Coordinates of C-alpha atoms in Angstrom, one line a residue:
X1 CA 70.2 105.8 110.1
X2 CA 73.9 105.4 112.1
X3 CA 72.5 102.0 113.6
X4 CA 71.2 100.4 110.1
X5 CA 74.6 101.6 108.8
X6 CA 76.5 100.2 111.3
X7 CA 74.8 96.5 111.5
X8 CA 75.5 96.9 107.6
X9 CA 79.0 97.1 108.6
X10 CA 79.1 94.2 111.3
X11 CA 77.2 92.0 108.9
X12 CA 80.7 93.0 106.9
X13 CA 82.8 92.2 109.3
X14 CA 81.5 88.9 110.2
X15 CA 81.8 88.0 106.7
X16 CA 80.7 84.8 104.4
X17 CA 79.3 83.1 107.8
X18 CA 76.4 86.1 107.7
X19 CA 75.6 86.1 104.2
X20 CA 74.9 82.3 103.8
X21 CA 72.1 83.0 105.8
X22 CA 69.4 84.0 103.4
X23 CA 67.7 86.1 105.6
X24 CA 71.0 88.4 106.4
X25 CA 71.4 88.5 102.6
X26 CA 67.7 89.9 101.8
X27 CA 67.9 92.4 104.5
X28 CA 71.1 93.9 103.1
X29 CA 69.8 93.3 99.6
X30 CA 66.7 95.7 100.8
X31 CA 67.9 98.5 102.4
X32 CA 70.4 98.5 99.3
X33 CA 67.2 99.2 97.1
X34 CA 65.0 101.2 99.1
X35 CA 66.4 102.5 102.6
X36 CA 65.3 106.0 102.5
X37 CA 68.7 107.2 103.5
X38 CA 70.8 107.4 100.3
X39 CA 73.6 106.6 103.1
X40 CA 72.7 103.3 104.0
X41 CA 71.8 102.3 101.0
X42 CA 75.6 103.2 99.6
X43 CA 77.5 101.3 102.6
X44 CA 74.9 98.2 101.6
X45 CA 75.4 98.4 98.0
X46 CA 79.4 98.7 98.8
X47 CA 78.6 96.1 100.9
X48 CA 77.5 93.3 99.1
X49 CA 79.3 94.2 96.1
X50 CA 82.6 93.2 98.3
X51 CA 80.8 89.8 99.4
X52 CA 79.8 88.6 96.3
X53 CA 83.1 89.2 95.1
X54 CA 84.7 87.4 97.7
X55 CA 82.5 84.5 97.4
X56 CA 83.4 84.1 93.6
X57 CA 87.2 84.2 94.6
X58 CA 86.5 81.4 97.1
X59 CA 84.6 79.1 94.6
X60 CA 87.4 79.9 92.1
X61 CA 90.0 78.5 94.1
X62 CA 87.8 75.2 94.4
X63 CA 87.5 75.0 90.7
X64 CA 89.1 72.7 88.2
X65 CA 91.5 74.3 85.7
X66 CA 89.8 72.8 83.0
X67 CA 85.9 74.4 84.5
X68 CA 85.8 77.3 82.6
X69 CA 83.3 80.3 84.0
X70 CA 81.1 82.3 82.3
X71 CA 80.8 86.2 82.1
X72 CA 78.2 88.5 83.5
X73 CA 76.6 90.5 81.0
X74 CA 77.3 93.4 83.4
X75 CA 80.0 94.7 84.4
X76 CA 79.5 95.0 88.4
X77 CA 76.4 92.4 88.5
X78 CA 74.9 90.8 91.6
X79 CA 77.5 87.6 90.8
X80 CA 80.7 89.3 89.4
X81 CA 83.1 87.7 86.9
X82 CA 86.5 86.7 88.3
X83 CA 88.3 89.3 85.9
X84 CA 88.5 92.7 87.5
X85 CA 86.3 95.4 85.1
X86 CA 88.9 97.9 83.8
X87 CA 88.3 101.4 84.4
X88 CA 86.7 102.1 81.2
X89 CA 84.3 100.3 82.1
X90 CA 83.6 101.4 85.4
X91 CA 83.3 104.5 84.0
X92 CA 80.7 103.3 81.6
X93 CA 78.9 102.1 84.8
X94 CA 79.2 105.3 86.3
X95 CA 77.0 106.6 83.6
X96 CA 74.2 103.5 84.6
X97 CA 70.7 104.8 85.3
X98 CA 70.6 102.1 88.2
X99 CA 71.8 103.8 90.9
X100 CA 73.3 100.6 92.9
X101 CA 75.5 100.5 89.8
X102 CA 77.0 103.6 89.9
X103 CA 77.9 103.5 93.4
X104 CA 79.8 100.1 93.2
X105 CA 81.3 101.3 90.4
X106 CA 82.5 104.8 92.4
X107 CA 83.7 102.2 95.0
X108 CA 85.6 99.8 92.9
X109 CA 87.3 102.8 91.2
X110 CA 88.5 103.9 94.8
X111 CA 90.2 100.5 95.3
X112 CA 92.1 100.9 91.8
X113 CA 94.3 103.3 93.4
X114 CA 97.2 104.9 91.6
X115 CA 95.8 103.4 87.9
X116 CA 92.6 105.8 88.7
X117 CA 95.0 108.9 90.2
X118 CA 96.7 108.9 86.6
X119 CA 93.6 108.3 85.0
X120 CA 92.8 112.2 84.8
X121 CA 89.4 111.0 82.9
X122 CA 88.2 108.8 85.8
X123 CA 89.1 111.4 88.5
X124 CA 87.1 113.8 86.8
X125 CA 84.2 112.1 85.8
X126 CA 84.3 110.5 89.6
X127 CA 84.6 114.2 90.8
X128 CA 81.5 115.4 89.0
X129 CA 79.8 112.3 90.7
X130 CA 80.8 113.3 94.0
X131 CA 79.4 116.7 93.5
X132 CA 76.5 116.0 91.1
X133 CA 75.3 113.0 91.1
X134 CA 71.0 113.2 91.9
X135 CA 71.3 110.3 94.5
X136 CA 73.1 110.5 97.8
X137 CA 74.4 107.4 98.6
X138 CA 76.3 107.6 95.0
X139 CA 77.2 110.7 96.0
X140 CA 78.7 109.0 99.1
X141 CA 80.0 106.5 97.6
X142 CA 82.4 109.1 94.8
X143 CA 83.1 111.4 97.8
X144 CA 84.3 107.9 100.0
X145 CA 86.5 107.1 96.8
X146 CA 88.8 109.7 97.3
X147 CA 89.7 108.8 100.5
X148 CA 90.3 104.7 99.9
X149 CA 92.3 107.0 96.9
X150 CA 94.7 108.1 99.9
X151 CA 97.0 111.4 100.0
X152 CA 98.1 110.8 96.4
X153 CA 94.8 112.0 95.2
X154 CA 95.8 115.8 95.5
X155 CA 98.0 115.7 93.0
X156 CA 94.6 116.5 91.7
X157 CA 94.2 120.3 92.3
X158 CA 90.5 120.0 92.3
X159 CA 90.2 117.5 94.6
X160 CA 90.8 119.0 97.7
X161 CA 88.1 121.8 97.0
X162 CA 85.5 119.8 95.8
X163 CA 85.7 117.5 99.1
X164 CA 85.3 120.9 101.1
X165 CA 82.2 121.8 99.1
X166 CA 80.8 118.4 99.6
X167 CA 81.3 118.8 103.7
X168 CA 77.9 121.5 102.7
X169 CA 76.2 118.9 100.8
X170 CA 72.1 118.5 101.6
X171 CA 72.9 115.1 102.7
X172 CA 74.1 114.1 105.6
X173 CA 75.4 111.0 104.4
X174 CA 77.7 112.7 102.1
X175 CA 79.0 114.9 104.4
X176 CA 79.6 112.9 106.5
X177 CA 81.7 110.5 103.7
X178 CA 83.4 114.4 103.0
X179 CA 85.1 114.6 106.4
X180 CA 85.9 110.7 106.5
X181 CA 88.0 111.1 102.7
X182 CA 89.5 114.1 104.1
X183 CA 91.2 112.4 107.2
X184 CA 92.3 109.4 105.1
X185 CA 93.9 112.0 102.8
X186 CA 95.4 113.1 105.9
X187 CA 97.6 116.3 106.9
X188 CA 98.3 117.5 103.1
X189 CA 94.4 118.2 103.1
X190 CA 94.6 121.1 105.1
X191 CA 97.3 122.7 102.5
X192 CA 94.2 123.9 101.0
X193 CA 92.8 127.5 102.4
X194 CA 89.1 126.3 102.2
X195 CA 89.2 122.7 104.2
X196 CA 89.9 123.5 107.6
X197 CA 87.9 126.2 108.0
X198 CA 85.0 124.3 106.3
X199 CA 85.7 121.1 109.2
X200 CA 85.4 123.4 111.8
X201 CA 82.4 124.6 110.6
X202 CA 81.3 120.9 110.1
X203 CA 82.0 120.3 113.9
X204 CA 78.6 122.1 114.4
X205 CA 76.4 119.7 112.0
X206 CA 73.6 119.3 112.7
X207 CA 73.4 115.4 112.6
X208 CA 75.5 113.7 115.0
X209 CA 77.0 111.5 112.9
X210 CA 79.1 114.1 110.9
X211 CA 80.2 115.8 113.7
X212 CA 81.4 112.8 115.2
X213 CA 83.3 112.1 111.5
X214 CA 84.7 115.6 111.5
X215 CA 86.2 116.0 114.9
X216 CA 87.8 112.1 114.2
X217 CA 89.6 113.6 110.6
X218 CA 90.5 116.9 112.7
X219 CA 92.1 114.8 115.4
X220 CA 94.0 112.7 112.8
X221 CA 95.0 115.4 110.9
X222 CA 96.5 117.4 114.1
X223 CA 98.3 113.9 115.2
X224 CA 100.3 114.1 111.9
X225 CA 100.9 117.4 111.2
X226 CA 102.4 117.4 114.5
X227 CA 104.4 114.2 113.7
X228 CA 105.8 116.3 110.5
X229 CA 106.3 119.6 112.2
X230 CA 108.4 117.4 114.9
X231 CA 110.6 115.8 111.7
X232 CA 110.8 119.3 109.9
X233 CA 112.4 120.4 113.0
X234 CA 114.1 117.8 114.5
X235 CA 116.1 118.1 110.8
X236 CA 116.2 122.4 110.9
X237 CA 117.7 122.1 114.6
X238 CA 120.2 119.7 113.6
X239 CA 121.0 121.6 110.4
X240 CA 121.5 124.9 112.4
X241 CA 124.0 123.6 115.1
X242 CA 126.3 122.4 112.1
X243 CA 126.2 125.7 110.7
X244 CA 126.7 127.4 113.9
X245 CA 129.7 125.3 114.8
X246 CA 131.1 126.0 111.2
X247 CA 130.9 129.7 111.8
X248 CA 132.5 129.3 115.5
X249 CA 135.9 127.6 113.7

């Protein structure tokens, strides 16, 4: 599972040069469809999503002002339009029996940022997909929203419980998605009482892969809660010798 996820991934981070070759392109297309693990099938979903978007940027910028382009019928299809589906609509999509829709549309709400954090609709409905949702890679792919969402996101006093729920989800794919959201949240996740507790638990997974995702977030998170324990005190010890030398005159 890691290794089909990962050379998802690298296919990624190659870029355009990987996906013109039509063999790379039906692989990715495949496991999007029918890898049995919902996890690999999210990332390759998420995946090709961001490619085909890219590649209809690039042939826009080659086009004529006066070639005009024509619409998808849906919203996040295979070949997506150039305007960027509002999040009514993704929502709609998020309601899609076709579960390759519902996850780009859980990952296309994540890169909305704040517009979805005010959007106390969307971050509801997307939190009931995290939690709910009957396949795991859309599962996944909610849960992984929060986190491109960033520490904003628990304004949201739901959030931050629901992620430690999801850290006990059935698949490991999510859970693993659970413990990667909560260290791009960062340090404010662990204001919660459930989430630390639950990512120690997590540190004894039983699939490698989330344990290896958990002790990265607990590391982050103990980096910079360190880094604002050192500021909180850097300003209290400054704060108290000025008092003290007020009291000594």
């Amino acid at each position: 599972t890691t290794i089909r996820a990962e050379a998802v991934m690298a296919c990624h981070r190659i870029g355009a040069a990987a996906f013109q070759q039509p063999d790379v392109r039906r692989t990715v297309e495949h496991l999007a469809q029918s890898d049995p693990d919902s996890f690999v099938r999210s990332r390759a979903a998420t995946v090709l999503a961001e490619q085909n978007a890219r590649a209809t940027c690039a042939l826009h910028a080659h086009t004529l002002p006066n070639q005009r382009t024509t619409r998808q019928p849906s919203v996040l299809a295979s070949q997506p339009s150039l305007q960027a589906p509002t999040i009514e609509e993704l929502l709609t999509a998020l309601a899609s029996e076709d579960r390759g829709q519902r996850a780009r549309a859980a990952h296309a709400l994540g890169e909305q940022k704040a517009p979805v954090i005010r959007h106390t609709e969307a971050m509801t409905i997307l939190l009931q997909t995290a939690l709910h949702d009957t396949d795991g890679g859309v599962r996944a792919q909610a849960t992984a929203a929060f986190g491109q969402l960033g520490p904003e996101v628990t304004q949201h006093p739901h959030v931050l419980p629901a992620l430690a729920a999801i850290l006990r989800d059935r698949d490991k794919g999510v859970r693993a998605q659970a413990a990667k959201a909560l260290g791009q949240i960062g340090a404010t996740s662990i204001t919660h009482p459930y989430v630390l507790p639950d990512l120690l638990s997590a540190l004894h997974d039983e699939d490698s892969y989330v344990r290896f995702r958990t002790a990265e977030t607990l590391g982050r998170i103990m980096v910079q809660g360190v880094r604002i324990f050192r500021r909180w005190w850097t300003r209290w010890e400054s704060k108290t010798v000025e008092e003290l030398a007020v009291v000594k005159r």
